[in-house]
């Protein structure tokens, strides 16, 4: 440890420096390695994924390892809930005054992403679910070839997501001298460790995209991805990462995080229309054994050739009558499918669903997700395809959302007024402020790091807490003492508040469990509701 005076430090100074080090807050991030170029090494048969990413690529690099004493991090590694201690690393302190404490969990089989399928997506979703309460955020390392599909699929598979899930990869391997892997991984770690963006995102070349809006646009450029119909959620510059909080989606229900894993990719197809395509060709695809859904990539604003005597339209209408869901997306990079021209209009009259501005990747994975849901009917799936489930399409204008970014200029006043209304249990006033305020305040923090959800967690009116949770306030943000709203509610002995927060997916952070256990000795009842059992082990519910 370096001394402030340049000489070797005495014991007292060492202790002081250690205390200063320990006072730096940390975020816990799990990196899930699925394969891809980022971890690849050359072999006689071309580049192949290689194991040992943490030791080989990260442990020796100062930006990924601040050299703090080795420590272990628990990771749940399988369906039986087996917990394995993994060696972990810490980044140096970031521009936001934190360190990211992380470990890499490598899948048994590392893939070139061109070989991933619904089974691989399910494995990723399960790894996130099993470790959800142990980490603040997740970074998924993945090949770039099918990355946009995986992002889209995961966005539908992860429901009521309350924490960031950031996918990234690279165009050149981490061990190549000139690579994009270092920046992509570091940027993803910073986002996952600092910003409450509870969405499945893709971070690449200094930009953070909504996962289900992104497409791969370049085979070898470092700027490999774009999100033509949705601006980036964040951009990293030399100064900082600027988050566009108005665009960030929030889970707005009183439900736990959960996953759906059985996407039906085997009964869907995608067909690109071209000038001269024959109706018989389209009919042949639509008559594939067991086909349940088709994504039709059409011209411009959603137009397809109608064929002689409207033969194409008839083929499509017949398939829809047989129960096949057909979704219309545009071949263009930007813009939306809308029935402005006669050919587009006749498709919509035949029952073809307008996929609006969805990417093909999003349309295909959404179709696979909806068709696999229990009790889904073709009519219901068709209707749901035009509705935004995870921000994958532009439907109507969404409410804007704003999150703390270090500065609280003109919003401090509203935050204070909101604080008073919460303290007085005045639900009507709270609703008024939250509805009228230009920026959403619910995830803003006051001088002590308390968000309105922290305040509501101990307010006399449970209805205020419920209202705020339904507006998308985060249950995972921690105040300056590292406390979650759940901790505060339990500490105040408010069982009803605790139950409501738990229902909404709240859990105690691993850093506050030791204190919670001590407090539970005096008040076991309410702390049990908060998730503290007598024989404490890692919590995964
Ligand atoms: N073929 C690689 C993959 O998708 C491409 C990459 O990651 N850049 O796994």
mmCIF file of C-alpha atoms in Angstrom, residues 18-345:
data_model
loop_
_atom_site.group_PDB
_atom_site.id
_atom_site.type_symbol
_atom_site.label_atom_id
_atom_site.label_comp_id
_atom_site.label_asym_id
_atom_site.label_seq_id
_atom_site.Cartn_x
_atom_site.Cartn_y
_atom_site.Cartn_z
ATOM 1 C CA UNK A 18 -7.370 0.477 5.085
ATOM 2 C CA UNK A 19 -10.340 2.180 6.767
ATOM 3 C CA UNK A 20 -10.494 4.696 3.915
ATOM 4 C CA UNK A 21 -10.394 1.818 1.409
ATOM 5 C CA UNK A 22 -13.139 -0.046 3.257
ATOM 6 C CA UNK A 23 -15.334 3.061 3.278
ATOM 7 C CA UNK A 24 -15.577 3.062 -0.528
ATOM 8 C CA UNK A 25 -18.958 1.573 -1.432
ATOM 9 C CA UNK A 26 -19.008 -1.445 -3.718
ATOM 10 C CA UNK A 27 -21.467 -2.848 -6.216
ATOM 11 C CA UNK A 28 -21.635 -6.579 -6.769
ATOM 12 C CA UNK A 29 -21.827 -7.713 -10.383
ATOM 13 C CA UNK A 30 -21.955 -11.244 -11.791
ATOM 14 C CA UNK A 31 -20.322 -11.695 -15.199
ATOM 15 C CA UNK A 32 -21.785 -14.679 -17.044
ATOM 16 C CA UNK A 33 -19.503 -15.995 -19.797
ATOM 17 C CA UNK A 34 -21.312 -17.806 -22.625
ATOM 18 C CA UNK A 35 -18.522 -17.612 -25.249
ATOM 19 C CA UNK A 36 -17.999 -15.442 -28.335
ATOM 20 C CA UNK A 37 -14.969 -13.693 -29.786
ATOM 21 C CA UNK A 38 -14.291 -11.819 -26.536
ATOM 22 C CA UNK A 39 -12.818 -14.995 -24.988
ATOM 23 C CA UNK A 40 -11.545 -16.619 -28.205
ATOM 24 C CA UNK A 41 -8.064 -17.819 -29.057
ATOM 25 C CA UNK A 42 -6.645 -19.061 -32.360
ATOM 26 C CA UNK A 43 -6.730 -22.810 -33.111
ATOM 27 C CA UNK A 44 -5.929 -24.856 -36.237
ATOM 28 C CA UNK A 45 -9.633 -24.686 -37.115
ATOM 29 C CA UNK A 46 -9.946 -20.916 -36.615
ATOM 30 C CA UNK A 47 -10.848 -18.845 -33.538
ATOM 31 C CA UNK A 48 -12.557 -20.855 -30.784
ATOM 32 C CA UNK A 49 -13.821 -19.903 -27.295
ATOM 33 C CA UNK A 50 -11.312 -20.552 -24.475
ATOM 34 C CA UNK A 51 -11.829 -21.053 -20.737
ATOM 35 C CA UNK A 52 -10.169 -19.176 -17.865
ATOM 36 C CA UNK A 53 -11.290 -15.664 -18.872
ATOM 37 C CA UNK A 54 -11.009 -14.167 -15.375
ATOM 38 C CA UNK A 55 -7.478 -15.433 -14.720
ATOM 39 C CA UNK A 56 -6.118 -15.002 -18.263
ATOM 40 C CA UNK A 57 -7.765 -11.774 -19.342
ATOM 41 C CA UNK A 58 -8.798 -9.799 -16.260
ATOM 42 C CA UNK A 59 -6.687 -10.634 -13.186
ATOM 43 C CA UNK A 60 -3.504 -9.167 -14.717
ATOM 44 C CA UNK A 61 -5.027 -5.928 -15.945
ATOM 45 C CA UNK A 62 -5.061 -2.998 -13.469
ATOM 46 C CA UNK A 63 -8.338 -1.561 -14.836
ATOM 47 C CA UNK A 64 -10.066 -4.845 -13.987
ATOM 48 C CA UNK A 65 -8.140 -5.647 -10.795
ATOM 49 C CA UNK A 66 -7.226 -3.026 -8.186
ATOM 50 C CA UNK A 67 -4.973 -5.556 -6.466
ATOM 51 C CA UNK A 68 -7.030 -5.693 -3.257
ATOM 52 C CA UNK A 69 -6.621 -8.902 -1.256
ATOM 53 C CA UNK A 70 -8.240 -11.914 -2.912
ATOM 54 C CA UNK A 71 -11.743 -12.676 -1.689
ATOM 55 C CA UNK A 72 -14.431 -15.130 -2.690
ATOM 56 C CA UNK A 73 -17.962 -14.501 -3.984
ATOM 57 C CA UNK A 74 -20.815 -16.991 -3.746
ATOM 58 C CA UNK A 75 -22.404 -18.043 -7.034
ATOM 59 C CA UNK A 76 -25.370 -20.403 -7.371
ATOM 60 C CA UNK A 77 -24.243 -22.756 -10.099
ATOM 61 C CA UNK A 78 -27.066 -25.198 -10.771
ATOM 62 C CA UNK A 79 -30.739 -26.072 -10.421
ATOM 63 C CA UNK A 80 -30.101 -27.804 -7.096
ATOM 64 C CA UNK A 81 -29.113 -24.414 -5.670
ATOM 65 C CA UNK A 82 -25.499 -25.484 -5.145
ATOM 66 C CA UNK A 83 -23.444 -22.481 -4.047
ATOM 67 C CA UNK A 84 -19.793 -22.330 -5.079
ATOM 68 C CA UNK A 85 -17.278 -19.781 -3.814
ATOM 69 C CA UNK A 86 -15.599 -18.087 -6.804
ATOM 70 C CA UNK A 87 -12.425 -15.991 -6.622
ATOM 71 C CA UNK A 88 -13.445 -12.386 -7.224
ATOM 72 C CA UNK A 89 -11.835 -9.131 -8.388
ATOM 73 C CA UNK A 90 -12.481 -5.437 -7.837
ATOM 74 C CA UNK A 91 -12.106 -2.550 -10.261
ATOM 75 C CA UNK A 92 -10.341 0.574 -9.040
ATOM 76 C CA UNK A 93 -12.656 3.299 -7.774
ATOM 77 C CA UNK A 94 -14.759 4.648 -10.651
ATOM 78 C CA UNK A 95 -15.638 8.241 -11.487
ATOM 79 C CA UNK A 96 -18.835 7.651 -9.480
ATOM 80 C CA UNK A 97 -16.947 6.909 -6.258
ATOM 81 C CA UNK A 98 -17.564 3.177 -6.218
ATOM 82 C CA UNK A 99 -15.712 -0.025 -6.940
ATOM 83 C CA UNK A 100 -17.259 -2.879 -8.842
ATOM 84 C CA UNK A 101 -16.726 -6.184 -7.075
ATOM 85 C CA UNK A 102 -17.278 -9.023 -9.525
ATOM 86 C CA UNK A 103 -16.629 -12.611 -10.483
ATOM 87 C CA UNK A 104 -16.898 -14.496 -13.777
ATOM 88 C CA UNK A 105 -19.183 -17.531 -13.992
ATOM 89 C CA UNK A 106 -18.284 -19.573 -17.083
ATOM 90 C CA UNK A 107 -20.812 -21.870 -18.709
ATOM 91 C CA UNK A 108 -19.697 -25.511 -19.153
ATOM 92 C CA UNK A 109 -19.924 -25.219 -22.919
ATOM 93 C CA UNK A 110 -18.675 -21.957 -24.412
ATOM 94 C CA UNK A 111 -20.225 -21.198 -27.793
ATOM 95 C CA UNK A 112 -19.604 -19.297 -30.947
ATOM 96 C CA UNK A 113 -22.888 -17.409 -30.759
ATOM 97 C CA UNK A 114 -23.924 -18.551 -34.223
ATOM 98 C CA UNK A 115 -24.779 -21.863 -32.494
ATOM 99 C CA UNK A 116 -26.928 -20.531 -29.675
ATOM 100 C CA UNK A 117 -30.613 -21.460 -29.521
ATOM 101 C CA UNK A 118 -33.559 -21.292 -27.102
ATOM 102 C CA UNK A 119 -31.800 -23.784 -24.798
ATOM 103 C CA UNK A 120 -28.851 -21.394 -24.451
ATOM 104 C CA UNK A 121 -31.175 -18.456 -23.760
ATOM 105 C CA UNK A 122 -32.878 -20.488 -21.027
ATOM 106 C CA UNK A 123 -29.491 -21.270 -19.455
ATOM 107 C CA UNK A 124 -28.657 -17.552 -19.282
ATOM 108 C CA UNK A 125 -32.087 -16.674 -17.848
ATOM 109 C CA UNK A 126 -31.724 -19.376 -15.187
ATOM 110 C CA UNK A 127 -28.233 -18.207 -14.195
ATOM 111 C CA UNK A 128 -29.598 -14.684 -13.662
ATOM 112 C CA UNK A 129 -32.618 -15.969 -11.731
ATOM 113 C CA UNK A 130 -30.568 -18.203 -9.421
ATOM 114 C CA UNK A 131 -28.191 -15.373 -8.550
ATOM 115 C CA UNK A 132 -30.679 -12.515 -8.658
ATOM 116 C CA UNK A 133 -30.638 -11.683 -4.950
ATOM 117 C CA UNK A 134 -26.866 -12.062 -4.594
ATOM 118 C CA UNK A 135 -25.847 -9.348 -7.087
ATOM 119 C CA UNK A 136 -26.733 -5.746 -7.969
ATOM 120 C CA UNK A 137 -26.402 -6.290 -11.704
ATOM 121 C CA UNK A 138 -25.406 -8.783 -14.393
ATOM 122 C CA UNK A 139 -23.087 -8.632 -17.408
ATOM 123 C CA UNK A 140 -23.517 -11.365 -20.019
ATOM 124 C CA UNK A 141 -20.543 -11.985 -22.315
ATOM 125 C CA UNK A 142 -21.728 -13.351 -25.650
ATOM 126 C CA UNK A 143 -20.677 -13.550 -29.291
ATOM 127 C CA UNK A 144 -21.831 -10.720 -31.492
ATOM 128 C CA UNK A 145 -23.294 -12.766 -34.362
ATOM 129 C CA UNK A 146 -26.590 -13.607 -32.675
ATOM 130 C CA UNK A 147 -26.345 -11.092 -29.829
ATOM 131 C CA UNK A 148 -29.341 -9.031 -30.976
ATOM 132 C CA UNK A 149 -31.515 -12.181 -30.977
ATOM 133 C CA UNK A 150 -30.367 -13.170 -27.479
ATOM 134 C CA UNK A 151 -30.988 -9.649 -26.174
ATOM 135 C CA UNK A 152 -34.494 -9.656 -27.626
ATOM 136 C CA UNK A 153 -35.288 -13.149 -26.342
ATOM 137 C CA UNK A 154 -34.039 -12.360 -22.815
ATOM 138 C CA UNK A 155 -36.006 -9.128 -22.685
ATOM 139 C CA UNK A 156 -39.200 -11.172 -22.980
ATOM 140 C CA UNK A 157 -37.991 -14.063 -20.803
ATOM 141 C CA UNK A 158 -37.064 -11.867 -17.823
ATOM 142 C CA UNK A 159 -40.245 -10.459 -16.309
ATOM 143 C CA UNK A 160 -40.520 -7.713 -13.690
ATOM 144 C CA UNK A 161 -36.787 -7.234 -13.986
ATOM 145 C CA UNK A 162 -35.588 -4.833 -11.295
ATOM 146 C CA UNK A 163 -31.831 -4.866 -11.954
ATOM 147 C CA UNK A 164 -29.593 -4.156 -14.959
ATOM 148 C CA UNK A 165 -28.755 -7.048 -17.293
ATOM 149 C CA UNK A 166 -26.114 -5.863 -19.764
ATOM 150 C CA UNK A 167 -25.033 -7.994 -22.711
ATOM 151 C CA UNK A 168 -21.786 -7.348 -24.503
ATOM 152 C CA UNK A 169 -19.055 -8.999 -26.530
ATOM 153 C CA UNK A 170 -16.392 -7.827 -28.925
ATOM 154 C CA UNK A 171 -15.228 -7.853 -32.506
ATOM 155 C CA UNK A 172 -11.647 -8.726 -31.512
ATOM 156 C CA UNK A 173 -10.613 -11.086 -28.677
ATOM 157 C CA UNK A 174 -9.544 -9.629 -25.335
ATOM 158 C CA UNK A 175 -6.071 -11.086 -25.781
ATOM 159 C CA UNK A 176 -5.499 -9.363 -29.142
ATOM 160 C CA UNK A 177 -3.338 -6.269 -28.850
ATOM 161 C CA UNK A 178 -5.873 -3.966 -30.509
ATOM 162 C CA UNK A 179 -9.267 -4.960 -29.255
ATOM 163 C CA UNK A 180 -12.647 -3.520 -28.344
ATOM 164 C CA UNK A 181 -13.186 -6.100 -25.595
ATOM 165 C CA UNK A 182 -11.586 -4.016 -22.827
ATOM 166 C CA UNK A 183 -13.801 -0.964 -23.415
ATOM 167 C CA UNK A 184 -16.959 -2.981 -23.965
ATOM 168 C CA UNK A 185 -16.522 -5.002 -20.772
ATOM 169 C CA UNK A 186 -15.409 -2.084 -18.619
ATOM 170 C CA UNK A 187 -18.295 0.083 -19.857
ATOM 171 C CA UNK A 188 -20.767 -2.744 -19.160
ATOM 172 C CA UNK A 189 -19.380 -3.269 -15.646
ATOM 173 C CA UNK A 190 -19.711 0.434 -14.884
ATOM 174 C CA UNK A 191 -23.315 0.535 -16.127
ATOM 175 C CA UNK A 192 -24.319 -2.673 -14.304
ATOM 176 C CA UNK A 193 -22.599 -1.509 -11.123
ATOM 177 C CA UNK A 194 -23.833 2.082 -10.966
ATOM 178 C CA UNK A 195 -27.067 2.735 -12.799
ATOM 179 C CA UNK A 196 -30.482 1.368 -11.919
ATOM 180 C CA UNK A 197 -31.485 0.585 -15.491
ATOM 181 C CA UNK A 198 -33.733 -2.440 -14.972
ATOM 182 C CA UNK A 199 -33.728 -3.571 -18.584
ATOM 183 C CA UNK A 200 -31.999 -6.102 -20.813
ATOM 184 C CA UNK A 201 -29.464 -3.881 -22.596
ATOM 185 C CA UNK A 202 -26.665 -4.204 -25.115
ATOM 186 C CA UNK A 203 -23.491 -2.208 -24.486
ATOM 187 C CA UNK A 204 -21.123 -1.797 -27.425
ATOM 188 C CA UNK A 205 -18.667 0.807 -28.655
ATOM 189 C CA UNK A 206 -19.526 3.242 -25.832
ATOM 190 C CA UNK A 207 -23.257 3.089 -26.341
ATOM 191 C CA UNK A 208 -25.952 1.382 -24.315
ATOM 192 C CA UNK A 209 -28.937 0.209 -26.348
ATOM 193 C CA UNK A 210 -32.242 -1.299 -25.311
ATOM 194 C CA UNK A 211 -31.527 -4.959 -26.124
ATOM 195 C CA UNK A 212 -34.684 -5.653 -28.092
ATOM 196 C CA UNK A 213 -34.169 -2.570 -30.296
ATOM 197 C CA UNK A 214 -30.645 -3.414 -31.398
ATOM 198 C CA UNK A 215 -29.332 -5.002 -34.582
ATOM 199 C CA UNK A 216 -25.876 -6.051 -35.756
ATOM 200 C CA UNK A 217 -24.901 -3.622 -38.516
ATOM 201 C CA UNK A 218 -21.223 -4.396 -39.157
ATOM 202 C CA UNK A 219 -19.286 -7.648 -39.484
ATOM 203 C CA UNK A 220 -15.936 -6.247 -38.401
ATOM 204 C CA UNK A 221 -16.214 -2.547 -37.459
ATOM 205 C CA UNK A 222 -15.978 -1.792 -33.754
ATOM 206 C CA UNK A 223 -19.302 0.048 -34.123
ATOM 207 C CA UNK A 224 -21.017 -3.300 -34.704
ATOM 208 C CA UNK A 225 -24.475 -2.480 -33.322
ATOM 209 C CA UNK A 226 -27.122 0.132 -33.737
ATOM 210 C CA UNK A 227 -30.639 0.773 -32.537
ATOM 211 C CA UNK A 228 -32.174 2.680 -35.441
ATOM 212 C CA UNK A 229 -35.653 3.162 -33.994
ATOM 213 C CA UNK A 230 -34.714 4.004 -30.421
ATOM 214 C CA UNK A 231 -31.958 6.390 -29.267
ATOM 215 C CA UNK A 232 -29.237 4.914 -27.011
ATOM 216 C CA UNK A 233 -30.226 4.617 -23.340
ATOM 217 C CA UNK A 234 -26.746 5.872 -22.438
ATOM 218 C CA UNK A 235 -23.554 7.084 -24.072
ATOM 219 C CA UNK A 236 -20.084 6.898 -22.535
ATOM 220 C CA UNK A 237 -17.820 9.874 -23.167
ATOM 221 C CA UNK A 238 -14.386 10.736 -21.848
ATOM 222 C CA UNK A 239 -16.097 12.520 -18.943
ATOM 223 C CA UNK A 240 -18.872 10.177 -17.844
ATOM 224 C CA UNK A 241 -21.691 7.874 -18.871
ATOM 225 C CA UNK A 242 -24.719 9.998 -19.690
ATOM 226 C CA UNK A 243 -27.972 8.126 -19.166
ATOM 227 C CA UNK A 244 -31.079 9.172 -21.038
ATOM 228 C CA UNK A 245 -33.358 8.493 -18.066
ATOM 229 C CA UNK A 246 -36.556 9.491 -19.886
ATOM 230 C CA UNK A 247 -36.150 6.414 -22.089
ATOM 231 C CA UNK A 248 -35.500 3.878 -19.345
ATOM 232 C CA UNK A 249 -38.328 1.395 -18.767
ATOM 233 C CA UNK A 250 -39.378 0.379 -15.266
ATOM 234 C CA UNK A 251 -41.209 -2.708 -14.021
ATOM 235 C CA UNK A 252 -44.588 -1.325 -13.009
ATOM 236 C CA UNK A 253 -46.332 -4.082 -11.113
ATOM 237 C CA UNK A 254 -46.345 -5.494 -7.610
ATOM 238 C CA UNK A 255 -44.706 -8.701 -8.727
ATOM 239 C CA UNK A 256 -41.495 -10.579 -8.199
ATOM 240 C CA UNK A 257 -38.831 -11.020 -10.818
ATOM 241 C CA UNK A 258 -39.460 -14.293 -12.652
ATOM 242 C CA UNK A 259 -38.443 -15.989 -15.863
ATOM 243 C CA UNK A 260 -40.070 -17.861 -18.739
ATOM 244 C CA UNK A 261 -37.736 -20.316 -20.405
ATOM 245 C CA UNK A 262 -39.607 -22.340 -23.016
ATOM 246 C CA UNK A 263 -39.549 -20.167 -26.127
ATOM 247 C CA UNK A 264 -41.042 -21.931 -29.148
ATOM 248 C CA UNK A 265 -38.423 -21.212 -31.822
ATOM 249 C CA UNK A 266 -39.131 -24.447 -33.684
ATOM 250 C CA UNK A 267 -42.538 -23.445 -35.028
ATOM 251 C CA UNK A 268 -41.774 -19.935 -36.264
ATOM 252 C CA UNK A 269 -40.090 -18.715 -39.436
ATOM 253 C CA UNK A 270 -38.946 -15.552 -41.112
ATOM 254 C CA UNK A 271 -39.355 -14.749 -44.796
ATOM 255 C CA UNK A 272 -37.967 -11.784 -46.731
ATOM 256 C CA UNK A 273 -40.184 -10.610 -49.571
ATOM 257 C CA UNK A 274 -38.421 -9.755 -52.872
ATOM 258 C CA UNK A 275 -39.670 -8.454 -56.215
ATOM 259 C CA UNK A 276 -41.065 -11.412 -58.124
ATOM 260 C CA UNK A 277 -41.541 -13.748 -55.134
ATOM 261 C CA UNK A 278 -44.205 -16.267 -55.995
ATOM 262 C CA UNK A 279 -47.277 -16.857 -53.834
ATOM 263 C CA UNK A 280 -46.545 -20.637 -54.113
ATOM 264 C CA UNK A 281 -43.201 -20.057 -52.390
ATOM 265 C CA UNK A 282 -44.836 -18.215 -49.508
ATOM 266 C CA UNK A 283 -47.545 -20.876 -49.372
ATOM 267 C CA UNK A 284 -44.901 -23.630 -49.137
ATOM 268 C CA UNK A 285 -43.365 -21.945 -46.085
ATOM 269 C CA UNK A 286 -46.778 -21.384 -44.512
ATOM 270 C CA UNK A 287 -47.573 -25.086 -44.960
ATOM 271 C CA UNK A 288 -44.417 -26.248 -43.126
ATOM 272 C CA UNK A 289 -45.376 -28.939 -40.661
ATOM 273 C CA UNK A 290 -46.505 -27.402 -37.342
ATOM 274 C CA UNK A 291 -45.767 -23.775 -38.299
ATOM 275 C CA UNK A 292 -47.507 -21.374 -35.891
ATOM 276 C CA UNK A 293 -45.994 -17.990 -36.685
ATOM 277 C CA UNK A 294 -44.271 -16.140 -39.531
ATOM 278 C CA UNK A 295 -42.377 -12.859 -39.590
ATOM 279 C CA UNK A 296 -42.757 -11.326 -43.035
ATOM 280 C CA UNK A 297 -40.078 -8.779 -43.953
ATOM 281 C CA UNK A 298 -41.840 -6.469 -46.376
ATOM 282 C CA UNK A 299 -40.958 -3.384 -48.423
ATOM 283 C CA UNK A 300 -41.020 0.141 -47.026
ATOM 284 C CA UNK A 301 -43.982 0.914 -44.812
ATOM 285 C CA UNK A 302 -45.155 -2.697 -44.948
ATOM 286 C CA UNK A 303 -45.943 -3.472 -48.567
ATOM 287 C CA UNK A 304 -45.832 -6.816 -50.381
ATOM 288 C CA UNK A 305 -46.661 -7.791 -53.968
ATOM 289 C CA UNK A 306 -50.269 -8.884 -54.098
ATOM 290 C CA UNK A 307 -49.699 -11.292 -57.017
ATOM 291 C CA UNK A 308 -52.047 -11.895 -59.929
ATOM 292 C CA UNK A 309 -55.684 -11.870 -58.812
ATOM 293 C CA UNK A 310 -54.440 -11.089 -55.318
ATOM 294 C CA UNK A 311 -53.024 -14.609 -55.046
ATOM 295 C CA UNK A 312 -50.412 -13.585 -52.418
ATOM 296 C CA UNK A 313 -53.004 -11.934 -50.181
ATOM 297 C CA UNK A 314 -55.180 -15.049 -50.478
ATOM 298 C CA UNK A 315 -52.289 -17.339 -49.471
ATOM 299 C CA UNK A 316 -51.656 -15.196 -46.400
ATOM 300 C CA UNK A 317 -55.352 -14.895 -45.476
ATOM 301 C CA UNK A 318 -55.817 -18.691 -45.754
ATOM 302 C CA UNK A 319 -52.843 -19.315 -43.446
ATOM 303 C CA UNK A 320 -54.239 -16.862 -40.905
ATOM 304 C CA UNK A 321 -57.574 -18.692 -41.040
ATOM 305 C CA UNK A 322 -55.655 -21.916 -40.278
ATOM 306 C CA UNK A 323 -54.398 -20.220 -37.070
ATOM 307 C CA UNK A 324 -50.950 -19.030 -38.186
ATOM 308 C CA UNK A 325 -49.924 -15.618 -36.837
ATOM 309 C CA UNK A 326 -48.240 -13.486 -39.535
ATOM 310 C CA UNK A 327 -46.366 -10.351 -38.462
ATOM 311 C CA UNK A 328 -45.377 -7.604 -40.864
ATOM 312 C CA UNK A 329 -42.008 -5.869 -40.279
ATOM 313 C CA UNK A 330 -40.131 -3.591 -42.641
ATOM 314 C CA UNK A 331 -36.905 -4.416 -44.473
ATOM 315 C CA UNK A 332 -35.847 -0.799 -43.927
ATOM 316 C CA UNK A 333 -33.416 0.140 -41.171
ATOM 317 C CA UNK A 334 -35.703 2.795 -39.741
ATOM 318 C CA UNK A 335 -39.420 3.540 -39.701
ATOM 319 C CA UNK A 336 -42.583 1.673 -38.978
ATOM 320 C CA UNK A 337 -45.099 -0.571 -40.729
ATOM 321 C CA UNK A 338 -48.325 1.340 -41.230
ATOM 322 C CA UNK A 339 -51.196 0.828 -43.666
ATOM 323 C CA UNK A 340 -50.703 3.970 -45.790
ATOM 324 C CA UNK A 341 -50.455 2.284 -49.199
ATOM 325 C CA UNK A 342 -53.012 -0.031 -50.755
ATOM 326 C CA UNK A 343 -50.760 -3.161 -50.650
ATOM 327 C CA UNK A 344 -50.087 -2.645 -46.933
ATOM 328 C CA UNK A 345 -53.753 -2.010 -46.330
#
